[in-house]
Tab-separated table of C-alpha atoms and ligand atoms in Angstrom:
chain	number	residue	atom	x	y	z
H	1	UNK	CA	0.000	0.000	0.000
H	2	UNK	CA	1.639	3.532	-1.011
H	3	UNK	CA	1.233	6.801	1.160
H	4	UNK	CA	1.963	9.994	0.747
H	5	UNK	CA	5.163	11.324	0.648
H	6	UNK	CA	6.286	12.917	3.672
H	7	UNK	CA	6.476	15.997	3.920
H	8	UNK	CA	9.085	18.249	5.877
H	9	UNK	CA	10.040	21.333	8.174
H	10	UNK	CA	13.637	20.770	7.591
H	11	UNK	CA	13.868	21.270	4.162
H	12	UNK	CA	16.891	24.226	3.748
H	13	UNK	CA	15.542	27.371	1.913
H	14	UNK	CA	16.790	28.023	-1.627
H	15	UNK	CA	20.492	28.483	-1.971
H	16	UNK	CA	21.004	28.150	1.858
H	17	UNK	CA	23.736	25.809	1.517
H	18	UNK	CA	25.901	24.615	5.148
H	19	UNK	CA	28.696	24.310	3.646
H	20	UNK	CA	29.755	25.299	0.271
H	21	UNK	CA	29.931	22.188	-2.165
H	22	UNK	CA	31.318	21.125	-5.697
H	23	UNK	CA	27.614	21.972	-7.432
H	24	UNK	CA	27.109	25.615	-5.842
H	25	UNK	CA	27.095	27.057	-9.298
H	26	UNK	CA	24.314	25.016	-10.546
H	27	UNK	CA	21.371	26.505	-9.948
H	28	UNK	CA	19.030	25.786	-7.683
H	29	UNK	CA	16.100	25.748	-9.415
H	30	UNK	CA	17.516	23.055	-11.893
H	31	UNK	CA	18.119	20.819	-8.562
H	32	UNK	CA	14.870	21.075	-7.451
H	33	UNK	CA	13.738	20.327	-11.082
H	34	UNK	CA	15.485	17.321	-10.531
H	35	UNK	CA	14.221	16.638	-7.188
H	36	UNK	CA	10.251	17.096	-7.956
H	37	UNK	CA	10.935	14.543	-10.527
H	38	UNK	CA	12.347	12.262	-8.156
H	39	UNK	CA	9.323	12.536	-6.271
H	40	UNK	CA	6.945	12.095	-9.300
H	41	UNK	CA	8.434	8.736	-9.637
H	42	UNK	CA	5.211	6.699	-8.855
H	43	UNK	CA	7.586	4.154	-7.422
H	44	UNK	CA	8.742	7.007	-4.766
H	45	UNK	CA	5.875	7.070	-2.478
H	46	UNK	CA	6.420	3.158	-1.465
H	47	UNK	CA	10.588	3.675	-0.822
H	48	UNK	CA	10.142	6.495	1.409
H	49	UNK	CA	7.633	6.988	4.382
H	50	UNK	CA	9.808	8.614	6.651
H	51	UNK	CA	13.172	7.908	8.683
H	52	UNK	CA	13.749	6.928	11.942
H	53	UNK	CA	17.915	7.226	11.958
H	54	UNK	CA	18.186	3.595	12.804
H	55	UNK	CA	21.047	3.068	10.737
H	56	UNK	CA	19.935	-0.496	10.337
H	57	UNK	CA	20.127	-0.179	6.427
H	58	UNK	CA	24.159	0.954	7.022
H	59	UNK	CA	24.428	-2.130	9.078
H	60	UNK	CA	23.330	-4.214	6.397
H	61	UNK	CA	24.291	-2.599	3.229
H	62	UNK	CA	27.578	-4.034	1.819
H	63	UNK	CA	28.727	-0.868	-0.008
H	64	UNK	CA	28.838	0.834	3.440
H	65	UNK	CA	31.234	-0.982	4.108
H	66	UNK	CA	33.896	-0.396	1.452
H	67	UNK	CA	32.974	2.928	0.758
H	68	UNK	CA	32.296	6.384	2.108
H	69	UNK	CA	28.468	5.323	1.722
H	70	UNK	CA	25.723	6.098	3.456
H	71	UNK	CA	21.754	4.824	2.481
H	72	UNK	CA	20.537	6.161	5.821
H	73	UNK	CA	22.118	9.724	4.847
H	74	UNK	CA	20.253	8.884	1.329
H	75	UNK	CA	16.684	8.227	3.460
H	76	UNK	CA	17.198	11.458	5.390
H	77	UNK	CA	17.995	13.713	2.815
H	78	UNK	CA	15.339	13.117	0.713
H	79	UNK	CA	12.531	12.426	3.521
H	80	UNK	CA	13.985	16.034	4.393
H	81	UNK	CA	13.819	16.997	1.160
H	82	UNK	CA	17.405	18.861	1.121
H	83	UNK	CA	17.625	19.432	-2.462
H	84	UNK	CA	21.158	20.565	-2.128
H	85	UNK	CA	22.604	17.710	-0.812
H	86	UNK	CA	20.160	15.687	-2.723
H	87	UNK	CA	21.837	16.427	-5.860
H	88	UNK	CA	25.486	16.332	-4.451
H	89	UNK	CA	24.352	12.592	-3.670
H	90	UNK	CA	23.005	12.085	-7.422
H	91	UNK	CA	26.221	13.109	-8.273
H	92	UNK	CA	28.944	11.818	-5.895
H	93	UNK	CA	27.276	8.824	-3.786
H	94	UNK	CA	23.911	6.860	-5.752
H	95	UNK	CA	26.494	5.405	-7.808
H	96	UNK	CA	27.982	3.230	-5.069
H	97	UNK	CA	24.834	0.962	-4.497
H	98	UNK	CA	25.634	-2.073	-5.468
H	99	UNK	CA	21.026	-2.600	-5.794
H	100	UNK	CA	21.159	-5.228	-3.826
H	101	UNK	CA	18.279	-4.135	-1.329
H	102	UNK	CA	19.840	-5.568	1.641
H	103	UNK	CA	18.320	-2.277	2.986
H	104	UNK	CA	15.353	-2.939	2.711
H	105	UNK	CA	14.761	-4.486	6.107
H	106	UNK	CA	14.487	-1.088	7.696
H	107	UNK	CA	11.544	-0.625	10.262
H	108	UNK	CA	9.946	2.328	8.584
H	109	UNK	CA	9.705	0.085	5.217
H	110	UNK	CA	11.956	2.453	3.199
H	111	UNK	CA	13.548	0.726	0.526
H	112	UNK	CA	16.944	3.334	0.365
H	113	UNK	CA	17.687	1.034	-2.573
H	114	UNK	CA	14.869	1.863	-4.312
H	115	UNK	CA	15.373	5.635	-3.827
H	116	UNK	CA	18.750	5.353	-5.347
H	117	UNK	CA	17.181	3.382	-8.172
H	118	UNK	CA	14.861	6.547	-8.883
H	119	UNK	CA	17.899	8.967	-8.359
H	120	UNK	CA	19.717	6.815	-10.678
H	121	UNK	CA	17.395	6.762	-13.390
H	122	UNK	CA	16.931	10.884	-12.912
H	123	UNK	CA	20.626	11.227	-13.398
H	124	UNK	CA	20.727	9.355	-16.741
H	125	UNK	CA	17.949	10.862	-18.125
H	126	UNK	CA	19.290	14.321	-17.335
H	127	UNK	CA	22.790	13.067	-18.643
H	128	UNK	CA	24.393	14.340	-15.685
H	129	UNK	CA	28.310	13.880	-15.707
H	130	UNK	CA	28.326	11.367	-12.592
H	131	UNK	CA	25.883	8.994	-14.899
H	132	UNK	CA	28.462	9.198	-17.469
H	133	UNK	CA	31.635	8.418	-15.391
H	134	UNK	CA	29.406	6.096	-13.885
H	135	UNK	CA	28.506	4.035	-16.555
H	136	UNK	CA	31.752	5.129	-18.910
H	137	UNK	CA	33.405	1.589	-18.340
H	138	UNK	CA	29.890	-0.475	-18.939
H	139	UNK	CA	29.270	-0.052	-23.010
H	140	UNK	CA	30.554	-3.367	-23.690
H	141	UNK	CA	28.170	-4.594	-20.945
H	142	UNK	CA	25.129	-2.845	-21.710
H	143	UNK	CA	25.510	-3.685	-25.431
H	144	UNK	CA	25.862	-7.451	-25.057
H	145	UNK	CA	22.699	-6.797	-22.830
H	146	UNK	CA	20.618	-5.015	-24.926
H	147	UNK	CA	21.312	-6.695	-28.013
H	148	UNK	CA	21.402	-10.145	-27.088
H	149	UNK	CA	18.556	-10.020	-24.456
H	150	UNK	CA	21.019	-12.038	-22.037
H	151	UNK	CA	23.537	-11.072	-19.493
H	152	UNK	CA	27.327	-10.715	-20.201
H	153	UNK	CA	28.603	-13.459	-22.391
H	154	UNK	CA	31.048	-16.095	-21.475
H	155	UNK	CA	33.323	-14.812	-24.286
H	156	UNK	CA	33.780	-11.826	-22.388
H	157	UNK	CA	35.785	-13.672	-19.486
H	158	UNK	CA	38.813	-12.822	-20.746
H	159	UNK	CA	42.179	-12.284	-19.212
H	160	UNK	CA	42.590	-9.073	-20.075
H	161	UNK	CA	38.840	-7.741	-19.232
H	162	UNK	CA	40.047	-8.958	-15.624
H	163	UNK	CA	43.587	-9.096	-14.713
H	164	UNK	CA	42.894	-9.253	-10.870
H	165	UNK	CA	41.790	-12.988	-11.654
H	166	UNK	CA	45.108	-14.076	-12.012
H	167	UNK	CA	45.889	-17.207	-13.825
H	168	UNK	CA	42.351	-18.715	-13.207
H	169	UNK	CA	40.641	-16.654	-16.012
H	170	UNK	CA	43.332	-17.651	-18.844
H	171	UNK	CA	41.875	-21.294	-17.749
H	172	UNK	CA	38.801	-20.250	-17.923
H	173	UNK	CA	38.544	-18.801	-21.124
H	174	UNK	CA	41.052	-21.140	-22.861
H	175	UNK	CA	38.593	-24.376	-22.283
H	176	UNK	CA	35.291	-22.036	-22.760
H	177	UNK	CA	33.433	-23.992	-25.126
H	178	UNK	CA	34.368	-27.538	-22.787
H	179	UNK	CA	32.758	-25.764	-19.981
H	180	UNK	CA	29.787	-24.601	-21.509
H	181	UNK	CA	29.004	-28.113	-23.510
H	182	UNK	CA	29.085	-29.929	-19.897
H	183	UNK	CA	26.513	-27.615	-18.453
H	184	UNK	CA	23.163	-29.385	-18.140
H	185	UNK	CA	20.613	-27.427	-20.042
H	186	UNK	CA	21.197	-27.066	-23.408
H	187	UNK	CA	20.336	-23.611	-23.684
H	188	UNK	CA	23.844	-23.106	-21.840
H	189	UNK	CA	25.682	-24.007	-24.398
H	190	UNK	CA	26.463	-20.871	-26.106
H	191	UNK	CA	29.654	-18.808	-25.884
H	192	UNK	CA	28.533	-15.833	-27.156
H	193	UNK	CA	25.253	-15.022	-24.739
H	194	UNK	CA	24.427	-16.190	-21.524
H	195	UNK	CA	21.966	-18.597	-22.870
H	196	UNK	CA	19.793	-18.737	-25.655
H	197	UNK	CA	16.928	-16.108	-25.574
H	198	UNK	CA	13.775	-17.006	-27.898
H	199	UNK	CA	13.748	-14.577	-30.809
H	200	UNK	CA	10.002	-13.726	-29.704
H	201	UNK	CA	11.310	-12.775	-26.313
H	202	UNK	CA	14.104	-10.352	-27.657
H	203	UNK	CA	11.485	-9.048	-29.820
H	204	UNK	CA	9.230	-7.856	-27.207
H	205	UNK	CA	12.284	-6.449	-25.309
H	206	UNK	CA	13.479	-4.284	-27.995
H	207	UNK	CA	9.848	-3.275	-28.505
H	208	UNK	CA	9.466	-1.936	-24.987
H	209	UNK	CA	12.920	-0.504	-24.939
H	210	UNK	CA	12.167	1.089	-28.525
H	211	UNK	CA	8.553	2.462	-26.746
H	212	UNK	CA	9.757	3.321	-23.417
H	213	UNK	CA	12.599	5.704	-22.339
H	214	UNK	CA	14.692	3.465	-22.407
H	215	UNK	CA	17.171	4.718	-25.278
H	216	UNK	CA	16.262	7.555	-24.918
H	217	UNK	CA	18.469	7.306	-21.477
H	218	UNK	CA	21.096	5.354	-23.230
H	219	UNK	CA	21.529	8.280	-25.673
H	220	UNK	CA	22.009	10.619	-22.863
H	221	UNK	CA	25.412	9.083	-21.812
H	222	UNK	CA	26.321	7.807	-25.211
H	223	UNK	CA	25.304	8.480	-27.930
H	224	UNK	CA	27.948	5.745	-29.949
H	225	UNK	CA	26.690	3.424	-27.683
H	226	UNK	CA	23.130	4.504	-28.498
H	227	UNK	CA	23.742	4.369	-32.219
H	228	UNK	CA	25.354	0.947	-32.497
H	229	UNK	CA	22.485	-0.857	-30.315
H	230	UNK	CA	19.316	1.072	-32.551
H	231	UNK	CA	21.461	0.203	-35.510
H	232	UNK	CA	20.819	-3.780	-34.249
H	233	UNK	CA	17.581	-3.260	-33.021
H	234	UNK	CA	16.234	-1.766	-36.054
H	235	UNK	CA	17.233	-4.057	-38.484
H	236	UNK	CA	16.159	-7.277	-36.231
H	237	UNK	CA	12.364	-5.517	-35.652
H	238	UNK	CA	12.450	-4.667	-39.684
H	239	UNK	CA	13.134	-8.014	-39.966
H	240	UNK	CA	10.461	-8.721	-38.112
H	241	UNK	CA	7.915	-7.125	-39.906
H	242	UNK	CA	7.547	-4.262	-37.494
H	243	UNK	CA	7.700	-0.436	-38.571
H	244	UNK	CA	9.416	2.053	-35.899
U	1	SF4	S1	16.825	1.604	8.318
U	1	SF4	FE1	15.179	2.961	7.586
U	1	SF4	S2	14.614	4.217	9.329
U	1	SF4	FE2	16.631	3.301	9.797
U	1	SF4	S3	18.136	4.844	9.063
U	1	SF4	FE3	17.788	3.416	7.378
U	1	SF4	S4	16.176	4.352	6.143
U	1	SF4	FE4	16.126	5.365	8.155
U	2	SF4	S1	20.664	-1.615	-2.210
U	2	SF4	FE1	22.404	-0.170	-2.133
U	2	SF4	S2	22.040	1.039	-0.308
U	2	SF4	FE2	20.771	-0.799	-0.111
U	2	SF4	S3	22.021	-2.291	1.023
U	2	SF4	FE3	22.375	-2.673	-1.146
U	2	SF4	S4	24.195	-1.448	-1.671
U	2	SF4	FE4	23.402	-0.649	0.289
């Protein structure tokens, strides 16, 4: 069941800054652009009712732990509705969820991972830089994703894609096609995807990526990475029969 978002007293007036920070020259009124349309989200009103500054979602989030991270200081910003620090956390912190909702055993029933999904998606959509560091070293990734339908390949386990494997990758990849013909299901055995994904299923994914926002968030961050995956998608939905 969704309430209403909560609303606040301690909500710092326009410009009112603590401290000065790295985004004082963007204006405010772009921030709370940013903000209102975090809070649009119709997802939003079910991740945030409120916090009680448990810190039970810092005991249990693993990023917390290897980072200067903080989902409770996520929670209390925005049920605060700081739009300052808001978007110094779109910009600096969001990015070091690792989405695994962990968090989401807090007593209030926040899911902090959930906000940072929302403040994730605002960020790409708005192209801001952090979305594009962010995501800089994930083309390869998101292609193989979005083209195939499938996670990252097998063929992508190679040494040099990850040298802090050691010797165990070079292994790996050098008996790839052994491996994958003694896994069980038969959909498995494929080097180049994950496993086989039914042409009728990638079809309806490219259709609701080709309807939705979707690429139109890609081509926010990259726009070669946009162009080589509607290049792929348009020709297979052609193809198809379909005209886009
Ligand atoms: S667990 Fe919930 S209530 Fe506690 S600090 Fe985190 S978000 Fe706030
Ligand atoms: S979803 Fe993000 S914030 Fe929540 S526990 Fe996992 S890493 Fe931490």
């Amino acid at each position: 069941m969704s309430r209403a978002a909560p609303t606040t007293t301690f909500a710092r007036r326009p410009g009112a800054t603590l401290a000065p920070n790295a985004y004082d020259d963007v204006p405010y009124e772009e921030k709370l652009a940013l903000w209102e349309e975090v809070k649009a989200d119709p997802r939003f009103p079910d991740y945030l009712y409120g916090c009680y500054e448990c810190g039970i979602c810092v005991a249990a989030c693993p990023s917390a732990r290897f980072y200067d991270f903080s989902p409770r200081k996520i929670a209390q910003a925005a049920a605060r509705e700081d739009v300052e620090l808001i978007f110094e956390q779109m910009n600096d912190d969001v990015w070091n969820c690792s989405q695994c909702f962990s968090c989401d055993r807090c007593p209030r029933q926040n899911s902090p991972g959930g906000l940072i999904t929302i403040l994730r998606e605002v960020a790409v959509r708005h192209g801001l830089a952090s979305s594009q560091e962010a995501l800089e070293g994930y083309g390869r990734v998101v292609y193989k994703i979005m083209t195939t339908g499938t996670q990252v390949s097998p063929d992508m386990l190679q040494p040099d894609a990850f040298p802090d494997w050691g010797p165990d990758v070079k292994e790996v990849s050098d008996q790839l096609d052994l491996w994958r013909r003694a896994l069980p299901p038969e959909t498995l055995h494929t080097t180049s995807t994950g496993w086989e994904v039914s042409e009728k299923t990638l079809l309806e994914l490219y259709l609701i990526w080709h309807y939705s926002d979707v690429m139109d968030m890609i081509e926010e961050v990259d726009e070669g990475l946009h162009m080589i995956i509607m290049d792929v998608m348009e020709e297979t939905l052609e193809e198809a029969g379909y005209e886009i």
